[in-house]
Each structure stands twice: as structure tokens, then as C-alpha cells.
Coordinates of C-alpha atoms and ligand atoms in Angstrom, one line a residue:
X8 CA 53.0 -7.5 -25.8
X9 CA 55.9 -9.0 -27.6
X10 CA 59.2 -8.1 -26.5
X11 CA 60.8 -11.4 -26.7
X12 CA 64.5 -11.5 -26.7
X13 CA 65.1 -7.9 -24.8
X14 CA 67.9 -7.3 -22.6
X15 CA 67.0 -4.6 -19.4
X16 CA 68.3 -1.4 -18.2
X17 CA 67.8 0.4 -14.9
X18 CA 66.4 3.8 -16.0
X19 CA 65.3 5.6 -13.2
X20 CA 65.6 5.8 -9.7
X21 CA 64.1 7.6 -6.4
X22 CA 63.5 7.6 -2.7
X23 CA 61.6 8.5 0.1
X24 CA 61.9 8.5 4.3
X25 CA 60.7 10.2 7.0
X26 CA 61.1 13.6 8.7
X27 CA 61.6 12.7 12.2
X28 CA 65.1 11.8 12.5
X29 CA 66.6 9.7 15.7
X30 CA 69.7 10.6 16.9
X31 CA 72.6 8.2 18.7
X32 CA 72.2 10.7 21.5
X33 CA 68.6 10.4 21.4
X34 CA 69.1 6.2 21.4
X35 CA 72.2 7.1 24.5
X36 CA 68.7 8.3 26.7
X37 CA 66.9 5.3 25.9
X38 CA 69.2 2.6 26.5
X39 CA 72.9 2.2 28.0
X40 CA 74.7 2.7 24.7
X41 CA 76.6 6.0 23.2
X42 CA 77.5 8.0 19.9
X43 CA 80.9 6.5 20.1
X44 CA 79.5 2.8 20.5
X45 CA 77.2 2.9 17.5
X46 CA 79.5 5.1 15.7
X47 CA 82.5 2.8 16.0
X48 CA 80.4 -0.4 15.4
X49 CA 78.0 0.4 12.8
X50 CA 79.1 4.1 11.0
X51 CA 75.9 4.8 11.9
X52 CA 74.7 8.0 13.5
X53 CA 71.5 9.3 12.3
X54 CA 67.6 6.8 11.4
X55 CA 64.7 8.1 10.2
X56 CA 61.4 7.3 11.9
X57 CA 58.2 7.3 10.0
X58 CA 55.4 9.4 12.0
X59 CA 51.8 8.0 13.4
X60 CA 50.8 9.5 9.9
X61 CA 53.1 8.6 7.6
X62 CA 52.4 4.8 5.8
X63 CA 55.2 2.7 4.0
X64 CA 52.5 2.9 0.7
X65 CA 53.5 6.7 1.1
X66 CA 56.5 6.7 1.2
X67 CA 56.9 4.0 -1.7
X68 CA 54.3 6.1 -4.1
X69 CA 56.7 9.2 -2.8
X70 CA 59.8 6.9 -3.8
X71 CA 58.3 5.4 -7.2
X72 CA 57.0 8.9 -8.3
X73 CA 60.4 10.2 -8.3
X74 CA 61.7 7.2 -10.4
X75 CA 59.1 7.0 -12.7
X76 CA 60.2 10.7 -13.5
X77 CA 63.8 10.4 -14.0
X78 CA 62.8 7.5 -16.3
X79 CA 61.1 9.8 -18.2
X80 CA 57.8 7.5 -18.4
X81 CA 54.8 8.2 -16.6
X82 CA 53.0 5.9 -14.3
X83 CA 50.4 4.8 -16.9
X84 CA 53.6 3.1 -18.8
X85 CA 54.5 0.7 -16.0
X86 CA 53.3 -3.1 -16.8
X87 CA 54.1 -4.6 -13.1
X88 CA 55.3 -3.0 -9.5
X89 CA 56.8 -5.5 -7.0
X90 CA 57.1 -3.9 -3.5
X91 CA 60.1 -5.4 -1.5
X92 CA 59.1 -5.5 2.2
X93 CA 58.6 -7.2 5.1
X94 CA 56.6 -4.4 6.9
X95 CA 53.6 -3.9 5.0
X96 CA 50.7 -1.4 6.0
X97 CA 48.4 -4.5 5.4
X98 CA 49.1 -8.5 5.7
X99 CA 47.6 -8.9 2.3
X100 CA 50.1 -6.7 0.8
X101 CA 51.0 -3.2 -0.1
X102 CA 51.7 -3.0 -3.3
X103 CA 48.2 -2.2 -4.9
X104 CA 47.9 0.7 -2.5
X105 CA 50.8 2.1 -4.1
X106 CA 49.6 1.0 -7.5
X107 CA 46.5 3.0 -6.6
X108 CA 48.6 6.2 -4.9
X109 CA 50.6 6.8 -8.0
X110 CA 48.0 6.1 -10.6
X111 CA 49.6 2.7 -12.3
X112 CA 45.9 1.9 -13.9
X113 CA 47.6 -0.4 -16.0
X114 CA 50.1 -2.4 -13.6
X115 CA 49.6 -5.4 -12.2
X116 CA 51.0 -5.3 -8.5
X117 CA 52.1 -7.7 -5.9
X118 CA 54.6 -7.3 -2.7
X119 CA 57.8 -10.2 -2.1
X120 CA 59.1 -11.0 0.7
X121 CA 63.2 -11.5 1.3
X122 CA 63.9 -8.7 4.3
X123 CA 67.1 -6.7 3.5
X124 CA 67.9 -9.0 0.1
X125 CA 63.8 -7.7 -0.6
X126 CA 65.2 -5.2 -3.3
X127 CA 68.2 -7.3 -5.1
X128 CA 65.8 -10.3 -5.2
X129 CA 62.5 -7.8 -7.0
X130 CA 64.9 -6.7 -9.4
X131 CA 66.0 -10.2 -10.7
X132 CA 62.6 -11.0 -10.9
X133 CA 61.7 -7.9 -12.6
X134 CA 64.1 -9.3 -14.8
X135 CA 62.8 -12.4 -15.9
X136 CA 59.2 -10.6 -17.1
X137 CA 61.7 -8.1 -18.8
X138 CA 63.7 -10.6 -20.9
X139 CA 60.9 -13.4 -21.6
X140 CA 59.5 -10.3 -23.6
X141 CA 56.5 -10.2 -20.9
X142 CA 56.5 -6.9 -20.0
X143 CA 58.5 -3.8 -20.6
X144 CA 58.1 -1.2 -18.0
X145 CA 58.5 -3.2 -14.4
X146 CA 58.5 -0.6 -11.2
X147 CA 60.8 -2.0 -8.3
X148 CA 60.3 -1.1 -4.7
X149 CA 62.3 -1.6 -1.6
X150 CA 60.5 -0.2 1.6
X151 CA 60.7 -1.0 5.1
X152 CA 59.5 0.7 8.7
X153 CA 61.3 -1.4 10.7
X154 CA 60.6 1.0 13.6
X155 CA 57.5 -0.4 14.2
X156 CA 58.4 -3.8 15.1
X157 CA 62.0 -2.9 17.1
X158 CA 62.1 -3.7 21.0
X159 CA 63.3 -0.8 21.7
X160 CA 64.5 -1.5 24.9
X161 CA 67.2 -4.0 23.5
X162 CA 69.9 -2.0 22.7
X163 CA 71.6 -5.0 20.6
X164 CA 69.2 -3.9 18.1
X165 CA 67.0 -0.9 18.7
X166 CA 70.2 1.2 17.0
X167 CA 70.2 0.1 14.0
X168 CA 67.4 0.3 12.5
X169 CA 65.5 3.4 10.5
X170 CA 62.7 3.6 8.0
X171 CA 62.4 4.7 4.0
X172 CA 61.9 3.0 0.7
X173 CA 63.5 3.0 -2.4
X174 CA 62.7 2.6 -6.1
X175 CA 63.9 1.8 -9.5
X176 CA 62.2 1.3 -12.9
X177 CA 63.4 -1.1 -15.1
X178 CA 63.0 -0.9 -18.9
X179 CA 63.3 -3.5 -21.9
X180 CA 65.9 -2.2 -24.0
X181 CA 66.7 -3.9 -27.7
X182 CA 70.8 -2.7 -27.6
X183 CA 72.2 -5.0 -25.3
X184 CA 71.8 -5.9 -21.6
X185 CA 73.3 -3.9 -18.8
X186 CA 72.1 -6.7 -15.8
X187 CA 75.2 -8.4 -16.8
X188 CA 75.1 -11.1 -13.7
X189 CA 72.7 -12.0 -10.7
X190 CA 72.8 -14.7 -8.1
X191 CA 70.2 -15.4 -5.7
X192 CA 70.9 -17.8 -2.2
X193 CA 69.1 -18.7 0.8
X194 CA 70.1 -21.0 3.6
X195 CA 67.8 -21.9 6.3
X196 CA 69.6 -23.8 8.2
X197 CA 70.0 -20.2 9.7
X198 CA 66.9 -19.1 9.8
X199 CA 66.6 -18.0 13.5
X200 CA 69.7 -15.9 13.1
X201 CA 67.2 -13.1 12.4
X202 CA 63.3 -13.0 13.0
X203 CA 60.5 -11.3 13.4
X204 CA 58.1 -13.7 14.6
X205 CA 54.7 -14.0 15.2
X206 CA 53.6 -14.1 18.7
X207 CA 50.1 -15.5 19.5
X208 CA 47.2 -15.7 22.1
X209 CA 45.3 -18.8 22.0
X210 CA 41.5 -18.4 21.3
X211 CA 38.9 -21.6 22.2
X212 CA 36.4 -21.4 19.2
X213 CA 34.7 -24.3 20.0
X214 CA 35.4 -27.9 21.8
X215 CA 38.6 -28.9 20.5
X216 CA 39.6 -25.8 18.2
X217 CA 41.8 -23.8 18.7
X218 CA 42.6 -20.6 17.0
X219 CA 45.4 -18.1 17.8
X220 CA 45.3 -14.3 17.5
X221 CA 48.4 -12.8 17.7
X222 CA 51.0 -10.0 16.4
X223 CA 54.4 -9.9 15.3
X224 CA 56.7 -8.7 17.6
X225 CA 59.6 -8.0 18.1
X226 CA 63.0 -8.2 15.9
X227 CA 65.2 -10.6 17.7
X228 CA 69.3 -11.0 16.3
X229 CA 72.3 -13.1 16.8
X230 CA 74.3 -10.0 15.6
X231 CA 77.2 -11.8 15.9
X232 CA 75.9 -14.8 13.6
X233 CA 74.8 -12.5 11.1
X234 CA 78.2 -10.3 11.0
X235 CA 80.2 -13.2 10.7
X236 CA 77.3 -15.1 7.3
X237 CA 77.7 -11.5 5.8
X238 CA 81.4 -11.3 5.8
X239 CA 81.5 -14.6 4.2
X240 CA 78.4 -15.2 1.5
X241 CA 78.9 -11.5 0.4
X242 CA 81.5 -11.6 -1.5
X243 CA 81.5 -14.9 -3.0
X244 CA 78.2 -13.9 -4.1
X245 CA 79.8 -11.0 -5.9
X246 CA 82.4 -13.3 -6.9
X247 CA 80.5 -15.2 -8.2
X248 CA 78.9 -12.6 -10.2
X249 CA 81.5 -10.6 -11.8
X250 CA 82.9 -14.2 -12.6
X251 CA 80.2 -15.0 -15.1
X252 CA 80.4 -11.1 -16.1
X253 CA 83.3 -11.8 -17.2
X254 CA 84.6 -9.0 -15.0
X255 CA 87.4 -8.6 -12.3
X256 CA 87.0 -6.1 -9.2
X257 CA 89.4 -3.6 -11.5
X258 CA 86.4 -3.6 -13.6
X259 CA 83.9 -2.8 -10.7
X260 CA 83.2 1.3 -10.3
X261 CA 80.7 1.3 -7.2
X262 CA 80.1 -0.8 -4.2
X263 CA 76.2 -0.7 -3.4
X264 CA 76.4 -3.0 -0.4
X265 CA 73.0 -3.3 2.2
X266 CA 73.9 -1.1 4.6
X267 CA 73.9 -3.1 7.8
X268 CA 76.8 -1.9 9.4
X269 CA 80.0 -0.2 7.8
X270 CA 82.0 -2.4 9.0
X271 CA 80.6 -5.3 7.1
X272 CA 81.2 -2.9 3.6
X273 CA 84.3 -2.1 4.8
X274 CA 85.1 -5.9 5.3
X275 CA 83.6 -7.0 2.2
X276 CA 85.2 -4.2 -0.3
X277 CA 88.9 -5.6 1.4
X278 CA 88.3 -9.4 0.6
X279 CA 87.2 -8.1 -2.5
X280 CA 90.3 -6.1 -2.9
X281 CA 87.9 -3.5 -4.2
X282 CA 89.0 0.4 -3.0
X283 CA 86.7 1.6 -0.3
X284 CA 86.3 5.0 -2.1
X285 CA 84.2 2.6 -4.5
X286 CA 81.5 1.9 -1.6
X287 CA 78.4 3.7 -1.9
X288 CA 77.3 4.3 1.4
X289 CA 74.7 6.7 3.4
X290 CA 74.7 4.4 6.7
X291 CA 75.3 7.5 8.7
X292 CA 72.3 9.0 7.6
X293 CA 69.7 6.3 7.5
X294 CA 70.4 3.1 9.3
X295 CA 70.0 -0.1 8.0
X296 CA 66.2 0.8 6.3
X297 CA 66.2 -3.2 5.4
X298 CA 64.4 -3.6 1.4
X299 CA 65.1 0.3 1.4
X300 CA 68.9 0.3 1.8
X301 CA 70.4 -0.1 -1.7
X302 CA 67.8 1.8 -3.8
X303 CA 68.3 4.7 -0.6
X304 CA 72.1 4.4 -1.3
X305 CA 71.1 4.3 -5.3
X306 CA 69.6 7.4 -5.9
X307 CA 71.4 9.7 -3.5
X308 CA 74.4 8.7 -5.6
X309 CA 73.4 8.9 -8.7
X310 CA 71.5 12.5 -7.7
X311 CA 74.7 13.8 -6.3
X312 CA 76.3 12.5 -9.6
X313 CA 78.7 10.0 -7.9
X314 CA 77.4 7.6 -10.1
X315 CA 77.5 7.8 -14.2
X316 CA 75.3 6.5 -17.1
X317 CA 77.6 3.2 -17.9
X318 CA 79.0 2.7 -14.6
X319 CA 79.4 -0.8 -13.4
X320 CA 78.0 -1.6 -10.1
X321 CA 78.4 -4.2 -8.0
X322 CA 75.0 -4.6 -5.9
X323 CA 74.7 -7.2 -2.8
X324 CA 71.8 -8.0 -0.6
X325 CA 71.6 -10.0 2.5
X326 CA 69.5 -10.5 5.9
X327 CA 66.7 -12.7 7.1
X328 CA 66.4 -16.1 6.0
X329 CA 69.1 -16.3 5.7
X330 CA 68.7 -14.5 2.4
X331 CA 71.3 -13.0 0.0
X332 CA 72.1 -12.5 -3.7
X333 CA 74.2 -10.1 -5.9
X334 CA 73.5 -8.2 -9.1
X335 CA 76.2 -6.7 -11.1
X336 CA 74.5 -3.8 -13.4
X337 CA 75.9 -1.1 -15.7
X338 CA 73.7 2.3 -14.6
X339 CA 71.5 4.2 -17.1
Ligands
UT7_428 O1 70.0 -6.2 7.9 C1 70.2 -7.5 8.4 C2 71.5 -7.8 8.6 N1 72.0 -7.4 9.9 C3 73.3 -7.3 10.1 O2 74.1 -7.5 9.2 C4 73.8 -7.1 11.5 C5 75.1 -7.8 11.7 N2 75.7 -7.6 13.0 C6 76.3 -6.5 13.3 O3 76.3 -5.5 12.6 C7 77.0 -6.5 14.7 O4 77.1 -7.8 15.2 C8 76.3 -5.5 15.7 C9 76.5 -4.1 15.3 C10 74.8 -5.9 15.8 C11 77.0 -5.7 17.1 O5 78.4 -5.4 17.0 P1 79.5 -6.4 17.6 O6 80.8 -5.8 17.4 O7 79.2 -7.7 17.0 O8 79.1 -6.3 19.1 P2 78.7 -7.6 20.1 O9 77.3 -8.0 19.8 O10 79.8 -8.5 20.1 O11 78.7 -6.8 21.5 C12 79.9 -6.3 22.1 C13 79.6 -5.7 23.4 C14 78.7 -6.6 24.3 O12 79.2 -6.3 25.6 P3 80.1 -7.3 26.4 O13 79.4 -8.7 26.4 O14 81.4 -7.4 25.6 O15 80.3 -6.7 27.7 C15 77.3 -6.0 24.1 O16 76.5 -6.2 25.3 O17 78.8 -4.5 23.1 C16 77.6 -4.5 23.9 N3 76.6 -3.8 23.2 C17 76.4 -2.5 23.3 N4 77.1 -1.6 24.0 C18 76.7 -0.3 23.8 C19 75.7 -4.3 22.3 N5 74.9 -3.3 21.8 C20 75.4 -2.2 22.4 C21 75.0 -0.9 22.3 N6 75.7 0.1 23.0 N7 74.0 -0.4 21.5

């Protein structure tokens, strides 16, 4: 197809987690920690777990069906679905189950990697497909079930973490462009700040080779490390951003920070000198879901009609890698 020259608009959005929900008192009989600890170092009080039965491909097809409908565009439409995760059902990817579960005959799908910057980072690329005139209908996904890879005996870690997946669709549009800025970064340098690494067993084959069998297991963190990156790359990457936007933070409406702690938003919306009733954040409810966090935080705004057609939003991934980036979009 020839759509050479088009700008891109987010047109739809939707989400998905899981029923089982995991209380801080639930975590306070697990581990030595308490409601009031996690509350007053994270904002966070609720995770969802996925069940034995439920699969991240489920709960992305549950996720994209919902986007693909407030688009108004059925799955048939879509030209390309990138999953964002780092916890897929399968090592060779997930994202042609979900192609398969919602019916995208005509997609071509593939999964990226880029932990919690997963989602900011599929929707630049989406973006390049968009505006080289390659395709016009690109599905987004951000899912994670990070509960299946937490020690959860390591209360450093075990409390922050819930499960869910998020989606957007992204449209070529001829009237204009409403991704008005992006920056991607990655610095690994830090790279052991945050891991979930592979662990192996060692396997003789035959004289001399060596194979290893292994799994990955489990999420280690330097919290402290990662608090203090966050705070700092955040928001000169959004500075960044609204700089070649041409935009100042009077010009920013929403906040759509990962959520990885509340205090980190909190932190990043003051340096910013950007209100805190501007940050879009369902922390409480869900965790830090990883890929999932800013599409989850997306769509509950947008359905609770916090967020407007036209709005400006100032979007900023960051985690593993170290990874982060910021988008700077106008809703709708
Ligand atoms: O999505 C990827 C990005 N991830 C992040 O952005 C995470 C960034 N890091 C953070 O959000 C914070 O560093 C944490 C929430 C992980 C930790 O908060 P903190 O204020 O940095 O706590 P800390 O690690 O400095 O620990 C303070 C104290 C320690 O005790 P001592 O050494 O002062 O006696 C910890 O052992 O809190 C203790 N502690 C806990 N206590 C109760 C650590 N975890 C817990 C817990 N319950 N769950």
C-alpha cells in the first residue's frame, strides 16, 4: 500500500488483567513487610495475578479486542501487531498467538523486547511503518506476568509487581500528526541494575560439548539504583521531548508515567514543574505490570473520560537495560 508521507494518530485503546487480585496484607503473611511499608514507598496496594489458566496471549487478544473496537476497525484492518513483553507464553514469541486469538488474518506479527519501556518503544516503531507509508493500521501491545518469574520470598521485590496487558491501535491519518516527539535511550553500562537472568544446568552431550538447560529465574533489583536512573533520565527525556514539540510543561495535560512506584511520578511531575493532578496513575490498583503499565493507565483514563480527544500527553517509559524513552502524543 501507498501511504507515503502520513502522520499517525492513536485511535483506540484497551486492557486486560487478571481476576485474582493480591493484597499488601496478603504480601504482610508472606514476607516481613506491611500495608503502611508498600503504601508509603510505592502508592501501591492492590496486583493482579494471572491464574494457572489464564496466558499473557489472553489477556493481550482480551486487551487488543477492546482497542480494535474503540478504533472502530476490525481486526481484519490491522497490517502489523508488535507485542511488548518480556514474559512471553513461548520463547519464540507471542505475538502470532495473539494474531491468531483475535483473528488478524492479514497482520504480520512479531513480539520486542525493552521490559517496562516495551510499550513506549512498540509505539515509535509502530510509527516508522506508519509514516514511511508502509502500513496503516499497526496494533500495539504491552503485556507482562511478571508473577511468574518474582522470588517471592524477597520482599525487596515480590511487592511490586502485578500482571495485565495493554493495547493501542495506531492509524495513518493524512491531517497532520499527533506523535509530536519521541526519544528512545538505553545505557548498559547498567545493565545489572535489573535482570531476569537465565539460570542453567550443564548437560555433557558428548566428549568436550557442553550444553546447558536451564530457566530464567528470578527478578533480581538494585531498587535503589533504579529509583535514583528514573528520577534523573525521566525527565530529561520528557524534556527533551516537549523541547523539539515545541511545547513547555504549561502545554502538557496528562502525565502517563510507568508506574513503578508513586513516588518516582511524584518526583518526576515536581522537576518537571508539571501539577501532580496531571499524572495519570492506577499504581494502587495494579502494580508495576511492566510493558502493561502505561496502556493500563491509558485506557482506564481515557474510559473514565479523564482524558480528551486532543489532549496532549506526555508518555515516559523506563526499566531493564537500562531502557527508557518518551513520547509526547495528542489523544484521539
Ligand atoms: O519497572 C522497573 C523499574 N523499577 C523501579 O523503578 C523500582 C525503583 N525502586 C524503587 O521503587 C524503590 O527503591 C523500592 C520501592 C524498590 C524500595 O524503596 P526504598 O525507599 O528505596 O527502600 P530501600 O531499598 O532503601 O529499603 C529501605 C528499608 C531497608 O531496611 P533497612 O536496611 O533500612 O533496615 C529494606 O530492607 O526498607 C526495607 N525493605 C522493606 N521493608 C518492609 C525493603 N523492602 C521492604 C518491604 N517491606 N517490602
Amino acid at each position: 500500500m501507498n501511504n507515503m508521507g502520513a502522520g499517525i494518530a492513536i485511535t483506540g485503546c484497551g486492557s486486560a488483567a487478571p481476576e485474582a487480585i493480591l493484597t499488601n496484607y496478603h504480601l504482610a503473611q508472606m514476607v516481613e513487610t506491611s500495608d503502611e511499608w508498600i503504601k508509603t514507598r510505592t502508592g501501591m496496594s492492590n496486583r493482579h495475578i494471572a491464574s494457572p489458566t489464564e496466558s499473557l496471549s489472553q489477556l493481550s487478544a482480551v486487551a487488543a479486542k477492546n482497542a480494535i473496537a474503540m478504533a472502530g476497525i476490525s481486526a481484519t484492518d490491522i497490517d502489523l501487531i508488535i507485542l511488548a513483553t518480556s514474559t512471553p507464553d513461548d520463547m519464540f514469541g507471542s505475538a502470532c498467538k495473539v494474531q491468531g486469538l483475535i483473528g488478524a488474518t492479514n497482520a504480520v506479527a512479531f513480539d520486542l523486547t525493552a521490559a517496562c519501556s516495551g510499550f513506549l518503544f512498540a509505539l515509535i516503531n509502530a510509527t516508522q511503518f506508519i509514516r514511511n507509508g508502509v502500513y496503516r493500521n499497526v496494533l500495539i501491545i504491552g503485556a507482562d506476568v511478571l508473577s511468574r518469574w518474582v522470588d517471592w520470598s524477597d520482599r525487596a521485590s515480590c511487592v511490586l509487581f502485578g500482571d495485565g496487558a495493554g493495547a493501542a491501535v495506531c492509524q495513518g491519518i493524512s491531517d497532520g500528526d499527533r506523535l509530536l516527539s519521541y526519544g528512545m535511550y538505553s545505557n548498559g553500562s547498567q545493565n545489572d541494575s535489573l535482570n531476569l537472568n537465565y539460570q542453567s544446568d550443564c548437560q555433557a552431550l558428548v566428549d568436550g560439548i557442553i550444553a546447558q538447560q536451564g530457566t530464567y529465574h528470578p527478578i533480581t533489583m538494585n531498587g535503589k539504583e533504579v529509583y535514583r536512573f528514573a528520577v534523573a533520565r525521566v525527565p530529561e527525556a520528557i524534556e527533551k521531548a516537549m523541547f523539539h514539540a515545541n511545547l513547555t510543561a504549561n502545554d502538557i495535560d496528562w502525565l502517563l508515567l510507568h508506574q513503578a512506584n508513586q513516588r518516582i511520578m511524584d518526583a518526576v511531575a515536581k522537576r518537571l514543574k508539571i501539577p501532580s493532578e496531571k499524572i495519570l496513575s492506577n499504581i494502587a490498583e495494579y502494580g508495576n505490570t511492566s510493558a502493561a503499565s502505561i496502556p493500563l493507565a491509558l485506557d482506564a483514563a481515557v474510559r473514565e473520560g479523564k482524558v480528551k480527544p486532543g489532549d496532549t500527553i506526555a508518555a515516559s517509559g523506563f526499566g531493564a537495560g537500562l531502557t527508557w524513552g518518551a513520547a509526547i502524543f495528542q489523544w484521539g
